[in-house]
PDB file of C-alpha atoms in Angstrom:
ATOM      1  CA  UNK Y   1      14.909 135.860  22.369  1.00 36.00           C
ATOM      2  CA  UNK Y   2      13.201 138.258  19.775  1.00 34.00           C
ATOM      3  CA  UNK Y   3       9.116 138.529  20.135  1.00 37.00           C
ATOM      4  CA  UNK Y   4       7.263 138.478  16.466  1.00 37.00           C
ATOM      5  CA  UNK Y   5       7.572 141.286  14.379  1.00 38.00           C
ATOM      6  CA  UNK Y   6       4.388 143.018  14.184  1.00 34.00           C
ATOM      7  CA  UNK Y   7       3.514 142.047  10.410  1.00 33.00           C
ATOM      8  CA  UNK Y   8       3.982 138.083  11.408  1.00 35.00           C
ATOM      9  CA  UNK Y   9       1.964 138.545  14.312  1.00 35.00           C
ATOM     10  CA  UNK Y  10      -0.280 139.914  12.072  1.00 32.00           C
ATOM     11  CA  UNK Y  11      -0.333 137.094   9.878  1.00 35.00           C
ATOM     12  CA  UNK Y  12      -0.517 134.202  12.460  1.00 36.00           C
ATOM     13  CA  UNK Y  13      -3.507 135.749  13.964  1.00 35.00           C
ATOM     14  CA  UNK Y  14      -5.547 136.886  11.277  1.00 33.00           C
ATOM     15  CA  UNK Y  15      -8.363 134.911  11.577  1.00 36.00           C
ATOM     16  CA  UNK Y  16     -11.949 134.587  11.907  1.00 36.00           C
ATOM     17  CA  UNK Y  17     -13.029 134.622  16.304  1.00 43.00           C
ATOM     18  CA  UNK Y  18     -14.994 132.638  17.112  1.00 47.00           C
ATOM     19  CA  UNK Y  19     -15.064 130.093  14.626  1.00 51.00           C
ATOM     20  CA  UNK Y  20     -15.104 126.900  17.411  1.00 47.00           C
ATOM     21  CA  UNK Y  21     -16.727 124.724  14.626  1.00 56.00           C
ATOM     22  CA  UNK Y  22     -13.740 124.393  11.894  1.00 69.00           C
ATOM     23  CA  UNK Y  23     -14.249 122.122   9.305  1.00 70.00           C
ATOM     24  CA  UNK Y  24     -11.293 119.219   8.647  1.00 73.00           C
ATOM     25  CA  UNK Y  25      -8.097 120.023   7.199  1.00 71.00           C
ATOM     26  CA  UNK Y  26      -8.319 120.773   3.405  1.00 70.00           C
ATOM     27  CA  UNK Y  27      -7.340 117.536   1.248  1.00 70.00           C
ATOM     28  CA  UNK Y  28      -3.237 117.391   0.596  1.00 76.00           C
ATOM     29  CA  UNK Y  29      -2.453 119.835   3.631  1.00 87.00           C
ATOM     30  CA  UNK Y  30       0.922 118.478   4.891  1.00 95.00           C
ATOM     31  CA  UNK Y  31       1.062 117.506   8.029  1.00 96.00           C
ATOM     32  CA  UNK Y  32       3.039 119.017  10.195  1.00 97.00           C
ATOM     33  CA  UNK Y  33       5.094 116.208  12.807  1.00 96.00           C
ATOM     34  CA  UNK Y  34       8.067 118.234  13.932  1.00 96.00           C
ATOM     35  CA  UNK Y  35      10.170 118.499  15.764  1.00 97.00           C
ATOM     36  CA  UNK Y  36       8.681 122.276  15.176  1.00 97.00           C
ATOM     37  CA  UNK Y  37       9.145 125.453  17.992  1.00 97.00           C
ATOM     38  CA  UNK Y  38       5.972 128.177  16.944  1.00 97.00           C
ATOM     39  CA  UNK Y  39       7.221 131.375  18.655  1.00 96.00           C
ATOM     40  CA  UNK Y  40       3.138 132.577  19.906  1.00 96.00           C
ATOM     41  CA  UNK Y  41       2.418 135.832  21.340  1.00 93.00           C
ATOM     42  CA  UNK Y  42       0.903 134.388  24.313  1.00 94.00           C
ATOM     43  CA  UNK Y  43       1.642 131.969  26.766  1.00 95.00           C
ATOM     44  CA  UNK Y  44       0.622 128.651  26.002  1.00 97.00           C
ATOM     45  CA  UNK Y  45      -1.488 126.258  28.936  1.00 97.00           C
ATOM     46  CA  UNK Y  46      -4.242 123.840  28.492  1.00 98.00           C
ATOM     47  CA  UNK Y  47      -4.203 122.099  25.170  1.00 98.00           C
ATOM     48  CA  UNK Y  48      -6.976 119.725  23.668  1.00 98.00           C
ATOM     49  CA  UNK Y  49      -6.455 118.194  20.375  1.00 98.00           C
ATOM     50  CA  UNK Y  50      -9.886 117.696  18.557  1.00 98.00           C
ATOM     51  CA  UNK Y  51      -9.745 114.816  15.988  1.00 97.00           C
ATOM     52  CA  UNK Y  52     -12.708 115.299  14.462  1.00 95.00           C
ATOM     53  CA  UNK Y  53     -11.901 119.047  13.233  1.00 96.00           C
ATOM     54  CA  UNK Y  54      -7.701 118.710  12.783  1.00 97.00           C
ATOM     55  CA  UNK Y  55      -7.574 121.499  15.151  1.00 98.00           C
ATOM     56  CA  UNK Y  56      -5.458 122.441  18.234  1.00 98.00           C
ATOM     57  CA  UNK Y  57      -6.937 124.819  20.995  1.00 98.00           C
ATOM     58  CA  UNK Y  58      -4.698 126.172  23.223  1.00 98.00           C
ATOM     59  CA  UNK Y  59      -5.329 128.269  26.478  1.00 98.00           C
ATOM     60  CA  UNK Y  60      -3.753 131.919  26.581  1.00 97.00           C
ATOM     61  CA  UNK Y  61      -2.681 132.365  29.878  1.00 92.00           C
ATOM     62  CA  UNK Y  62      -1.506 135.916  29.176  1.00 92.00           C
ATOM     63  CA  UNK Y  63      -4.037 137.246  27.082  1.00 93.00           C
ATOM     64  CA  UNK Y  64      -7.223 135.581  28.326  1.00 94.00           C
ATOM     65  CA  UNK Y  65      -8.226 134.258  24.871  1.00 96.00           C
ATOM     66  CA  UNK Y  66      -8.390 130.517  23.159  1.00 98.00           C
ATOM     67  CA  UNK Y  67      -5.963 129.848  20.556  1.00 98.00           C
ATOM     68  CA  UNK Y  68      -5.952 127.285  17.462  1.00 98.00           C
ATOM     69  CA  UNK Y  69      -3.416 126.313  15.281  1.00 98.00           C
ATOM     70  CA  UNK Y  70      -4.195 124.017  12.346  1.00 98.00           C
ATOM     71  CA  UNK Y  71      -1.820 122.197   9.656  1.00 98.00           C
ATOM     72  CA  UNK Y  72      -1.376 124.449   6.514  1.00 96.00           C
ATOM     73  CA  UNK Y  73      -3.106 127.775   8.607  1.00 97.00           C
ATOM     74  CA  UNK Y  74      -0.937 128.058  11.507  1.00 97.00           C
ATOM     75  CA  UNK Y  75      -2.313 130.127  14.694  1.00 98.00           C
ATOM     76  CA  UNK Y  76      -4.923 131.930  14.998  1.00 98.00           C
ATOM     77  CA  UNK Y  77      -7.660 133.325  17.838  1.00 97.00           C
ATOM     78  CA  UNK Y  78     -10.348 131.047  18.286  1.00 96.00           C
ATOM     79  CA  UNK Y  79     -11.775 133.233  20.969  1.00 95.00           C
ATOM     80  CA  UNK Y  80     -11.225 136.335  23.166  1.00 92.00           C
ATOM     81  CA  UNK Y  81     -13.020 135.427  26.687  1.00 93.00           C
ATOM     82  CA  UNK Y  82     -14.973 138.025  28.525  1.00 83.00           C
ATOM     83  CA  UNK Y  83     -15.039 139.615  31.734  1.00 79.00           C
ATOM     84  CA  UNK Y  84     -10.876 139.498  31.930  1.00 79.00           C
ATOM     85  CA  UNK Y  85      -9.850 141.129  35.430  1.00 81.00           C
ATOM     86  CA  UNK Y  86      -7.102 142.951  35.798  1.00 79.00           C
ATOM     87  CA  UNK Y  87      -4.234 140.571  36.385  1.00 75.00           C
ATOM     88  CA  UNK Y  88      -5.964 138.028  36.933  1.00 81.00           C
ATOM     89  CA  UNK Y  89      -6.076 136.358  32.584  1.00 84.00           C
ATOM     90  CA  UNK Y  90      -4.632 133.378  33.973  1.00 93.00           C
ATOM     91  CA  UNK Y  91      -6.508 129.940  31.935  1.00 97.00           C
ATOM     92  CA  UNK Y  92      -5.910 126.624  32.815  1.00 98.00           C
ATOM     93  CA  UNK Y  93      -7.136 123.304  31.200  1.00 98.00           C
ATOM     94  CA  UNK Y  94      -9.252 123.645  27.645  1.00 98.00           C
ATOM     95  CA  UNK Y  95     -11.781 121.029  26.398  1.00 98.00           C
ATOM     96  CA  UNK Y  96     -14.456 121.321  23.450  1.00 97.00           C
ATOM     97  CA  UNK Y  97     -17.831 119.679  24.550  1.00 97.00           C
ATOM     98  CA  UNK Y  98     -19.369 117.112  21.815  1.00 95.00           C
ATOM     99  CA  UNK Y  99     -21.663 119.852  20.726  1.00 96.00           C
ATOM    100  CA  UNK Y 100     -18.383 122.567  19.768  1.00 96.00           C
ATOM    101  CA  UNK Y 101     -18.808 124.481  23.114  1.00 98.00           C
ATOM    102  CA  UNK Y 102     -15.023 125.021  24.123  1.00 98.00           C
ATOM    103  CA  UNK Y 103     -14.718 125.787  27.592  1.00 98.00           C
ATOM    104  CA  UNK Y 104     -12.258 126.814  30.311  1.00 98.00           C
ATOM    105  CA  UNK Y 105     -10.824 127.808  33.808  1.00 98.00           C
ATOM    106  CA  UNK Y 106      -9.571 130.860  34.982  1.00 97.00           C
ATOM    107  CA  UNK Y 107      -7.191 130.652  37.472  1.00 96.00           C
ATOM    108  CA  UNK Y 108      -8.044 134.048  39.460  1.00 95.00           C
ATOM    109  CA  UNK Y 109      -5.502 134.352  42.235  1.00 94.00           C
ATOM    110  CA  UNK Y 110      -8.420 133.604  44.776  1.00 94.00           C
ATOM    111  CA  UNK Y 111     -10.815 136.598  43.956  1.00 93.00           C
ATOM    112  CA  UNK Y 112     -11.627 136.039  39.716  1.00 95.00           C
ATOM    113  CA  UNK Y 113     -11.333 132.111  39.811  1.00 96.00           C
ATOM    114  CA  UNK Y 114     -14.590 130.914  36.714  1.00 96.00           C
ATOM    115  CA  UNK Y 115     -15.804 128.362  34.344  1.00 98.00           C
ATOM    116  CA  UNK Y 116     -15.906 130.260  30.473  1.00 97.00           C
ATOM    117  CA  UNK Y 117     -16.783 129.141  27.325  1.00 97.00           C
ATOM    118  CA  UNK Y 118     -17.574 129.487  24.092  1.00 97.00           C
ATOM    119  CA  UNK Y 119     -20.792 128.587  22.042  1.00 96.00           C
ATOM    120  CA  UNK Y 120     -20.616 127.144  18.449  1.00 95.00           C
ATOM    121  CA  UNK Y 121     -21.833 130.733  17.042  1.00 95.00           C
ATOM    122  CA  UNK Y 122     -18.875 132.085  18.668  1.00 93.00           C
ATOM    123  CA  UNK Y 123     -20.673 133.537  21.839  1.00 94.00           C
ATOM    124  CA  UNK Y 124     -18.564 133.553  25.161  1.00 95.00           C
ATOM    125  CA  UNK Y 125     -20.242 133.594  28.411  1.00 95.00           C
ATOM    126  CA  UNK Y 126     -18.770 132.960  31.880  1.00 96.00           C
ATOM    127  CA  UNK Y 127     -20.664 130.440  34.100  1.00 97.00           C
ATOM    128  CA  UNK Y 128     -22.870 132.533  36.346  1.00 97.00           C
ATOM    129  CA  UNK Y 129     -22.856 131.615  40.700  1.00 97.00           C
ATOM    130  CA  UNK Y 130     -19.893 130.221  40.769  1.00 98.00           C
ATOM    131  CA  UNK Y 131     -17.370 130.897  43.800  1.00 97.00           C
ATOM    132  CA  UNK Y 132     -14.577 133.333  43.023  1.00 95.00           C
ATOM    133  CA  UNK Y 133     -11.978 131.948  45.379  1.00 96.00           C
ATOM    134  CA  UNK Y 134     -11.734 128.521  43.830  1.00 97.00           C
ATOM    135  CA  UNK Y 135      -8.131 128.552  42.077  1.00 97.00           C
ATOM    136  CA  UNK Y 136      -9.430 126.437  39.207  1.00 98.00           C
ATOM    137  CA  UNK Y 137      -6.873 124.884  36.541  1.00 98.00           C
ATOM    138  CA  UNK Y 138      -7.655 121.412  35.327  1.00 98.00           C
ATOM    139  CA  UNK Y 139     -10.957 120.302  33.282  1.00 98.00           C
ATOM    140  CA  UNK Y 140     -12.064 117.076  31.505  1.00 98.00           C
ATOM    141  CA  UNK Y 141     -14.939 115.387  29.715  1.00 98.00           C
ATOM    142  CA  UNK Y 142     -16.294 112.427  30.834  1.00 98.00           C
ATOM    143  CA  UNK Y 143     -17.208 109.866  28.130  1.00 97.00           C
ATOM    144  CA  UNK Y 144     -20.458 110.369  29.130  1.00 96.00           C
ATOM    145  CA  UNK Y 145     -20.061 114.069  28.975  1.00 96.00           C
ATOM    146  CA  UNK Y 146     -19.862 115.260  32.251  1.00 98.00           C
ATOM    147  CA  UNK Y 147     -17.514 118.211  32.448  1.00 98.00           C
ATOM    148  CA  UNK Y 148     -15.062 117.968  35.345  1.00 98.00           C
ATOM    149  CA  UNK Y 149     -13.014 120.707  36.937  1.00 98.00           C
ATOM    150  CA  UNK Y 150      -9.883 120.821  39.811  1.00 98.00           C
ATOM    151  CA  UNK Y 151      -9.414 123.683  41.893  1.00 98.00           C
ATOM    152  CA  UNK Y 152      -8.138 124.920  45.370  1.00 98.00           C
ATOM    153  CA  UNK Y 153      -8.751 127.576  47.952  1.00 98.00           C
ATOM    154  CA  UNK Y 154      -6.483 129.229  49.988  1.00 94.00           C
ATOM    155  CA  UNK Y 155      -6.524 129.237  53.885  1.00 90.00           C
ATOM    156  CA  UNK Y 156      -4.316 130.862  56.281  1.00 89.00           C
ATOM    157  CA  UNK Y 157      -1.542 129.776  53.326  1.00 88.00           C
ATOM    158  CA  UNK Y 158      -2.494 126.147  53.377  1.00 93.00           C
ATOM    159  CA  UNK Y 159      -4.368 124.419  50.413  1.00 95.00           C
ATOM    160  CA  UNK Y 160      -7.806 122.557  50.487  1.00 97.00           C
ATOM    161  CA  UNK Y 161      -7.986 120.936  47.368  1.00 98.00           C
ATOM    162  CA  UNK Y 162     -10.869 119.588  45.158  1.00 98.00           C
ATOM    163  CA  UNK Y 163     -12.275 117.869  41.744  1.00 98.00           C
ATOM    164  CA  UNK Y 164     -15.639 118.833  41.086  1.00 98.00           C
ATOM    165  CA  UNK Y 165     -18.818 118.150  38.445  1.00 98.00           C
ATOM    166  CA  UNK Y 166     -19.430 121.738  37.142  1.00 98.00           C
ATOM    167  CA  UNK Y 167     -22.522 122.263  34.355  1.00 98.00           C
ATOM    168  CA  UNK Y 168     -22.729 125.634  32.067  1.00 97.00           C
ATOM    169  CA  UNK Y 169     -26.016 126.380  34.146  1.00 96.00           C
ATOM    170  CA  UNK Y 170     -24.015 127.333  37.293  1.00 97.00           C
ATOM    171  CA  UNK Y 171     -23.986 124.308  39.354  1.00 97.00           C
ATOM    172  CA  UNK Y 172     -19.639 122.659  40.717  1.00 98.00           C
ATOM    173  CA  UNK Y 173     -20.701 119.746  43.171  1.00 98.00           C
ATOM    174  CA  UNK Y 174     -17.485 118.122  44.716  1.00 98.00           C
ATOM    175  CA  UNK Y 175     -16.607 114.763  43.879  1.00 98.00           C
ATOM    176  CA  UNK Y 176     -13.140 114.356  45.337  1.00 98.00           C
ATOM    177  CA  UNK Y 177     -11.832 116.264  48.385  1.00 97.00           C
ATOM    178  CA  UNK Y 178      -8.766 116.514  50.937  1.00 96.00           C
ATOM    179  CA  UNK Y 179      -6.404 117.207  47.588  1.00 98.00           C
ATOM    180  CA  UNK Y 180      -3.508 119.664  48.018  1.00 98.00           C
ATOM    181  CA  UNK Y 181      -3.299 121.495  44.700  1.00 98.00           C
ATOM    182  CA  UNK Y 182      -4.883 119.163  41.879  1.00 98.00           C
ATOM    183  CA  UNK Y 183      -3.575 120.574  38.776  1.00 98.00           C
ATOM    184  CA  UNK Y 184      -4.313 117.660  36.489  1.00 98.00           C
ATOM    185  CA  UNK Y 185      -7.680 116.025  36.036  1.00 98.00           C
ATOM    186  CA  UNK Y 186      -8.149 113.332  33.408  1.00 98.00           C
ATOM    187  CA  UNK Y 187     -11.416 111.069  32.515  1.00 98.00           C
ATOM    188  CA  UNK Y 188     -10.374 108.140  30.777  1.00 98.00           C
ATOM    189  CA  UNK Y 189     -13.292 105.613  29.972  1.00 98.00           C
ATOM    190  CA  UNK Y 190     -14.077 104.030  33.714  1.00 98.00           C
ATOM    191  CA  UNK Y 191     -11.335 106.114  35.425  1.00 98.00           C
ATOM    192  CA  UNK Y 192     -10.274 109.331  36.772  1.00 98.00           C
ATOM    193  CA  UNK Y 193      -6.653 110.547  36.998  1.00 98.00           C
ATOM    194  CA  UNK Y 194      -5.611 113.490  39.209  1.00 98.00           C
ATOM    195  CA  UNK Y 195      -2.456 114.998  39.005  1.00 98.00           C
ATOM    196  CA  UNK Y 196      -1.821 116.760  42.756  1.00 98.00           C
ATOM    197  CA  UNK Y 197       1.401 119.544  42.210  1.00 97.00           C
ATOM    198  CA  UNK Y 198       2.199 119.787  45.922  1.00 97.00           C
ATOM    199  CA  UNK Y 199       1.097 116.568  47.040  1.00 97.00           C
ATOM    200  CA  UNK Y 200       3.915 114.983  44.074  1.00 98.00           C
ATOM    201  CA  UNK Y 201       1.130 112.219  43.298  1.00 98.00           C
ATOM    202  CA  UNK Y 202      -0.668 111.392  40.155  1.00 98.00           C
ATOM    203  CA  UNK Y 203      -3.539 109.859  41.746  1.00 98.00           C
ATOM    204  CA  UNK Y 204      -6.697 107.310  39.756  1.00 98.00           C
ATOM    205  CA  UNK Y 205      -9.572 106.441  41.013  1.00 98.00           C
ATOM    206  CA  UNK Y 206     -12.997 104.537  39.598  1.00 98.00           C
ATOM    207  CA  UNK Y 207     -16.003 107.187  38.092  1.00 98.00           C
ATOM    208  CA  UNK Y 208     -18.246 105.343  39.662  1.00 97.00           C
ATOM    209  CA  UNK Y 209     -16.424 105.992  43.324  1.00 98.00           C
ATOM    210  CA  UNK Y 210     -14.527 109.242  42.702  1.00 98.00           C
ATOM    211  CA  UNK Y 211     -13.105 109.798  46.390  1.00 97.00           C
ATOM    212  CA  UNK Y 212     -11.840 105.904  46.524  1.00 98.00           C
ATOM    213  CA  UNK Y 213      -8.109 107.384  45.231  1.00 98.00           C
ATOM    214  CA  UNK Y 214      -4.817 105.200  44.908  1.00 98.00           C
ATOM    215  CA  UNK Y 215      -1.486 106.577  43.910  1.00 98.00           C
ATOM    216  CA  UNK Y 216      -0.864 105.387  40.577  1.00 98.00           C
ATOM    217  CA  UNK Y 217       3.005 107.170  40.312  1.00 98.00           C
ATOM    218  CA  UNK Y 218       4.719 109.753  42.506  1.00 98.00           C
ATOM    219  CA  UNK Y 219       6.416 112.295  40.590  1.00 97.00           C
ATOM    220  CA  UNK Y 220       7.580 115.682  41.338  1.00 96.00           C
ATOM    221  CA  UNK Y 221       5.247 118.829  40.695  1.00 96.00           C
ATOM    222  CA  UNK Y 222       3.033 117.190  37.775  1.00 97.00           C
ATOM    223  CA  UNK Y 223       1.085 119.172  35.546  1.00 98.00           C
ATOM    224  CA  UNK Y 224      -1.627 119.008  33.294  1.00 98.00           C
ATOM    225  CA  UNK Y 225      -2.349 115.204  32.101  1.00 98.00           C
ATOM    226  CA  UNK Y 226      -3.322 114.156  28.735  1.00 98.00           C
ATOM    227  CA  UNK Y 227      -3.754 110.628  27.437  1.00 98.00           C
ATOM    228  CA  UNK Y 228      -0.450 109.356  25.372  1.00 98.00           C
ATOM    229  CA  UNK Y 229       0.754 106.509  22.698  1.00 97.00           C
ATOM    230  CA  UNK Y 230      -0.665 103.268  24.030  1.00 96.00           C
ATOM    231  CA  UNK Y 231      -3.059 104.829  26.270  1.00 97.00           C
ATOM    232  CA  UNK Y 232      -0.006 105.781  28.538  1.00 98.00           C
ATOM    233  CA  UNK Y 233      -0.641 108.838  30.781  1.00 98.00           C
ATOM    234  CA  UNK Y 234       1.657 111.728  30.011  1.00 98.00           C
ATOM    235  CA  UNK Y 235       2.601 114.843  32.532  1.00 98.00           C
ATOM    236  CA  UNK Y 236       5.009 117.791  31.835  1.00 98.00           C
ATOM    237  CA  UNK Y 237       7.864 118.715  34.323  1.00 96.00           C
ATOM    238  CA  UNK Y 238       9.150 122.551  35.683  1.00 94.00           C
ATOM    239  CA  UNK Y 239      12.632 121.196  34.408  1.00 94.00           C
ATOM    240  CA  UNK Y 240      11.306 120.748  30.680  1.00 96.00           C
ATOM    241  CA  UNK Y 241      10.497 117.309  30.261  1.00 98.00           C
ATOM    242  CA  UNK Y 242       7.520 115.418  28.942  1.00 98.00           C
ATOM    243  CA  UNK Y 243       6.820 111.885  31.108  1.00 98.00           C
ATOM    244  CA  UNK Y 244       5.094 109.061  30.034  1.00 98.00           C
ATOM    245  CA  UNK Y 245       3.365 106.993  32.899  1.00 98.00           C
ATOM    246  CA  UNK Y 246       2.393 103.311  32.603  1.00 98.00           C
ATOM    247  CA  UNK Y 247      -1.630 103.083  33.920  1.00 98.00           C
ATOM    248  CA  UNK Y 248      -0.596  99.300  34.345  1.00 97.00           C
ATOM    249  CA  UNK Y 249       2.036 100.212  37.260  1.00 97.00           C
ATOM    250  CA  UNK Y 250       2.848 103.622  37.501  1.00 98.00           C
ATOM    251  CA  UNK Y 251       6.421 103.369  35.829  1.00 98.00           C
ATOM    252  CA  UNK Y 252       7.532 106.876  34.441  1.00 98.00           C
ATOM    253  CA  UNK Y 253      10.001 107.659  31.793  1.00 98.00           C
ATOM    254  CA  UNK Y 254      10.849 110.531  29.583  1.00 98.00           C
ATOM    255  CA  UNK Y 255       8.902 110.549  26.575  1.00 97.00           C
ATOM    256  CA  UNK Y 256      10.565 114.384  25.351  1.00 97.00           C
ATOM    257  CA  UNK Y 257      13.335 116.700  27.197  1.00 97.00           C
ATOM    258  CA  UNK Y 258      15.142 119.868  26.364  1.00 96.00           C
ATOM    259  CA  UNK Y 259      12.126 122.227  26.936  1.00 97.00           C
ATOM    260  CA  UNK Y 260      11.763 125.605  29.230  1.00 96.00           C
ATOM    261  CA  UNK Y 261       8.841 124.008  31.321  1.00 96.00           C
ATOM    262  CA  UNK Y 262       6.341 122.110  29.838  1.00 98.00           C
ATOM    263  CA  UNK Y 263       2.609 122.585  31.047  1.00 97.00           C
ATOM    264  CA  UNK Y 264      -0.324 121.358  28.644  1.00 98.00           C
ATOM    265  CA  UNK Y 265       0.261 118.684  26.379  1.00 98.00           C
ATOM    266  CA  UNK Y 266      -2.091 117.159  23.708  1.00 98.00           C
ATOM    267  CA  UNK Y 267      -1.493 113.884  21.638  1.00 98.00           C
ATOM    268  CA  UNK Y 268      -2.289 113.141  17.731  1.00 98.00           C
ATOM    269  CA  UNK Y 269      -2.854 109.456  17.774  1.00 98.00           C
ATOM    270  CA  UNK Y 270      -3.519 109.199  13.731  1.00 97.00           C
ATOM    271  CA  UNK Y 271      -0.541 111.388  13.237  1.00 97.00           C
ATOM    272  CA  UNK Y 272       1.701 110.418  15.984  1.00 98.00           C
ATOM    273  CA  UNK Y 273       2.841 113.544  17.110  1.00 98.00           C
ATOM    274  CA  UNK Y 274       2.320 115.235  20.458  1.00 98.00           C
ATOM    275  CA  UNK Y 275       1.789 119.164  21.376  1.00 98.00           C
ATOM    276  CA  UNK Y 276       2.839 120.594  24.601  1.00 98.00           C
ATOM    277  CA  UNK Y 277       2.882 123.971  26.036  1.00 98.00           C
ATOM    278  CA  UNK Y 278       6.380 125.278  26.424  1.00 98.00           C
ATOM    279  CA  UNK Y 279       6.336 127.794  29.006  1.00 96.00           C
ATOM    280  CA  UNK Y 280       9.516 130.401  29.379  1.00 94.00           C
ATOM    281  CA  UNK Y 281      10.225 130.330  33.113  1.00 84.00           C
ATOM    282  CA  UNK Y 282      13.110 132.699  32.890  1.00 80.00           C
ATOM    283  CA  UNK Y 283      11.619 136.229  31.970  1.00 73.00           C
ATOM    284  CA  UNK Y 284      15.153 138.029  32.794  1.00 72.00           C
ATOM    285  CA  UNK Y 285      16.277 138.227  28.969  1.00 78.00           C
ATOM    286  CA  UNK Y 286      13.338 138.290  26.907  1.00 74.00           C
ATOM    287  CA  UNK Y 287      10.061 136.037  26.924  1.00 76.00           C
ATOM    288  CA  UNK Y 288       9.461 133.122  24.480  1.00 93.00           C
ATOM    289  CA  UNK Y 289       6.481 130.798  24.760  1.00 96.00           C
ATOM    290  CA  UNK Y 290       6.768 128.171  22.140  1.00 97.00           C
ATOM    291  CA  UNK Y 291       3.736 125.510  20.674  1.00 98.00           C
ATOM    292  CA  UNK Y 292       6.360 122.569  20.560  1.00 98.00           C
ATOM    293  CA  UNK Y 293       5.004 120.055  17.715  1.00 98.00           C
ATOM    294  CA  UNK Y 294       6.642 116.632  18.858  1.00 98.00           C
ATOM    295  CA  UNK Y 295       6.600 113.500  16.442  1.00 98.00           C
ATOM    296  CA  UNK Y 296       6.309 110.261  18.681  1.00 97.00           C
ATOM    297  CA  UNK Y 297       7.332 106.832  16.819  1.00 87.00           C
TER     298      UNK Y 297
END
């Protein structure tokens, strides 16, 4: 498929960086519910929805930058990240901190792995101390605001997987270890879900006792989690669909199909809709990355 012409490029990303602090949606801005495809120049990964602002930030994994898109404005740059190594712009998970810090991981191949974010004012920094070889990809927020990452290192080809507390001052102290790849990492209220890619588990496990995991579902290769309709988990799929899992029992079931591969996903509850990352696996005739805008009833 056709990338954007340069002039609606130009238009989708005009934009004021670093503006991490938008205001709500206008008064009468339709909302958009779908079902919508948004061609991006870019390739779509970690997605947080923030209520409070009507805005959608979405992790570049191609261009090492934070997206937005917003009813009536479209997308836009939030903000370009520093310190981008050469081939190494991959971003996982994104999350915006109560006080408008956004923040993120870089992925890193084993030798640029990070924590970045952005400050209200728009200032990006990268998290100083941290090690390099740490394949990070998922982050969450705590409700009481700890910020919580997933990551793995590399050894002799076999994975050694963790979830970690990291802080902006430089500090990742392990909470959960002996994971395979942990991809997904979700704080919801008491509990902590892990989504393990290799492993084919979506594991939860109390706060208060991190390491004391159960397998919730098994599922094959999940992905980034996000919290659903009725507090239901939901995971995308290599093969293009969205699942919904059941915290109650750990039932799965399709909640959105036809996609290229899904990755992050992020749900509207006032608005019913859901966004997910679709990602173009097949690079042979062209690349498309879409912003798929999903409604849910």
């Amino acid at each position: 498929m056709k990338r954007l012409s340069s002039t609606l490029l130009f238009s989708l990303l005009l934009c004021a960086c670093g503006d991490s602090n938008p205001g709500p949606s206008k008064p009468g801005t339709q909302v958009e519910r779908g079902p919508r495809a948004i061609p991006l120049e870019g390739d779509p990964n970690g997605l947080f929805w923030d209520a409070a602002t009507a805005t959608l930030y979405i992790a570049d994994d191609q261009n090492h930058r934070i997206l937005k898109y917003r009813d009536g404005e479209g997308v836009s740059v939030a903000a370009t990240l520093p310190d981008a190594p050469a081939d190494s712009s991959n971003l996982g998970e994104v999350v915006r901190l109560q006080d408008g810090t956004l923040v993120t991981v870089r992925f890193g191949f084993g030798t640029a792995g990070a924590v970045l974010f952005v400050r209200p004012d728009g200032t990006p920094g990268t998290v100083p101390g941290l090690p390099m070889n740490r394949r990070r990809i998922g982050l969450t927020v705590t409700k009481d605001g700890r910020l919580l990452d997933s990551y793995f290192v590399r050894n002799n080809n076999v994975n050694v997987g963790s979830v970690a507390q990291v802080s902006l001052d430089g500090t990742e102290t392990e909470l959960v270890g002996a994971l395979q790849k942990p991809v997904g990492v979700l704080a919801v209220e008491d509990t902590l879900y892990i989504a393990d890619q290799i492993a084919g588990k979506v594991y939860r496990s109390p706060l208060s006792n991190p390491s004391a995991l159960s397998t919730l579902a098994t599922i094959t290769e999940p992905d980034l989690l996000a919290l659903g309709p009725g507090g239901a988990l939901l995971t995308g799929t290599r093969q293009g669909t969205v699942l919904r899992i059941s915290t109650t029992d750990g039932t799965t079931s399709a909640l959105a199909t036809g996609f290229q591969q899904v990755r992050g996903l992020a749900y509207d509850a006032a608005n019913r809709r859901l966004f997910a990352a679709d990602h173009d696996r097949d690079e042979s005739n062209g690349t498309t990355h879409f912003l798929q805008i999903i409604p849910v009833d």
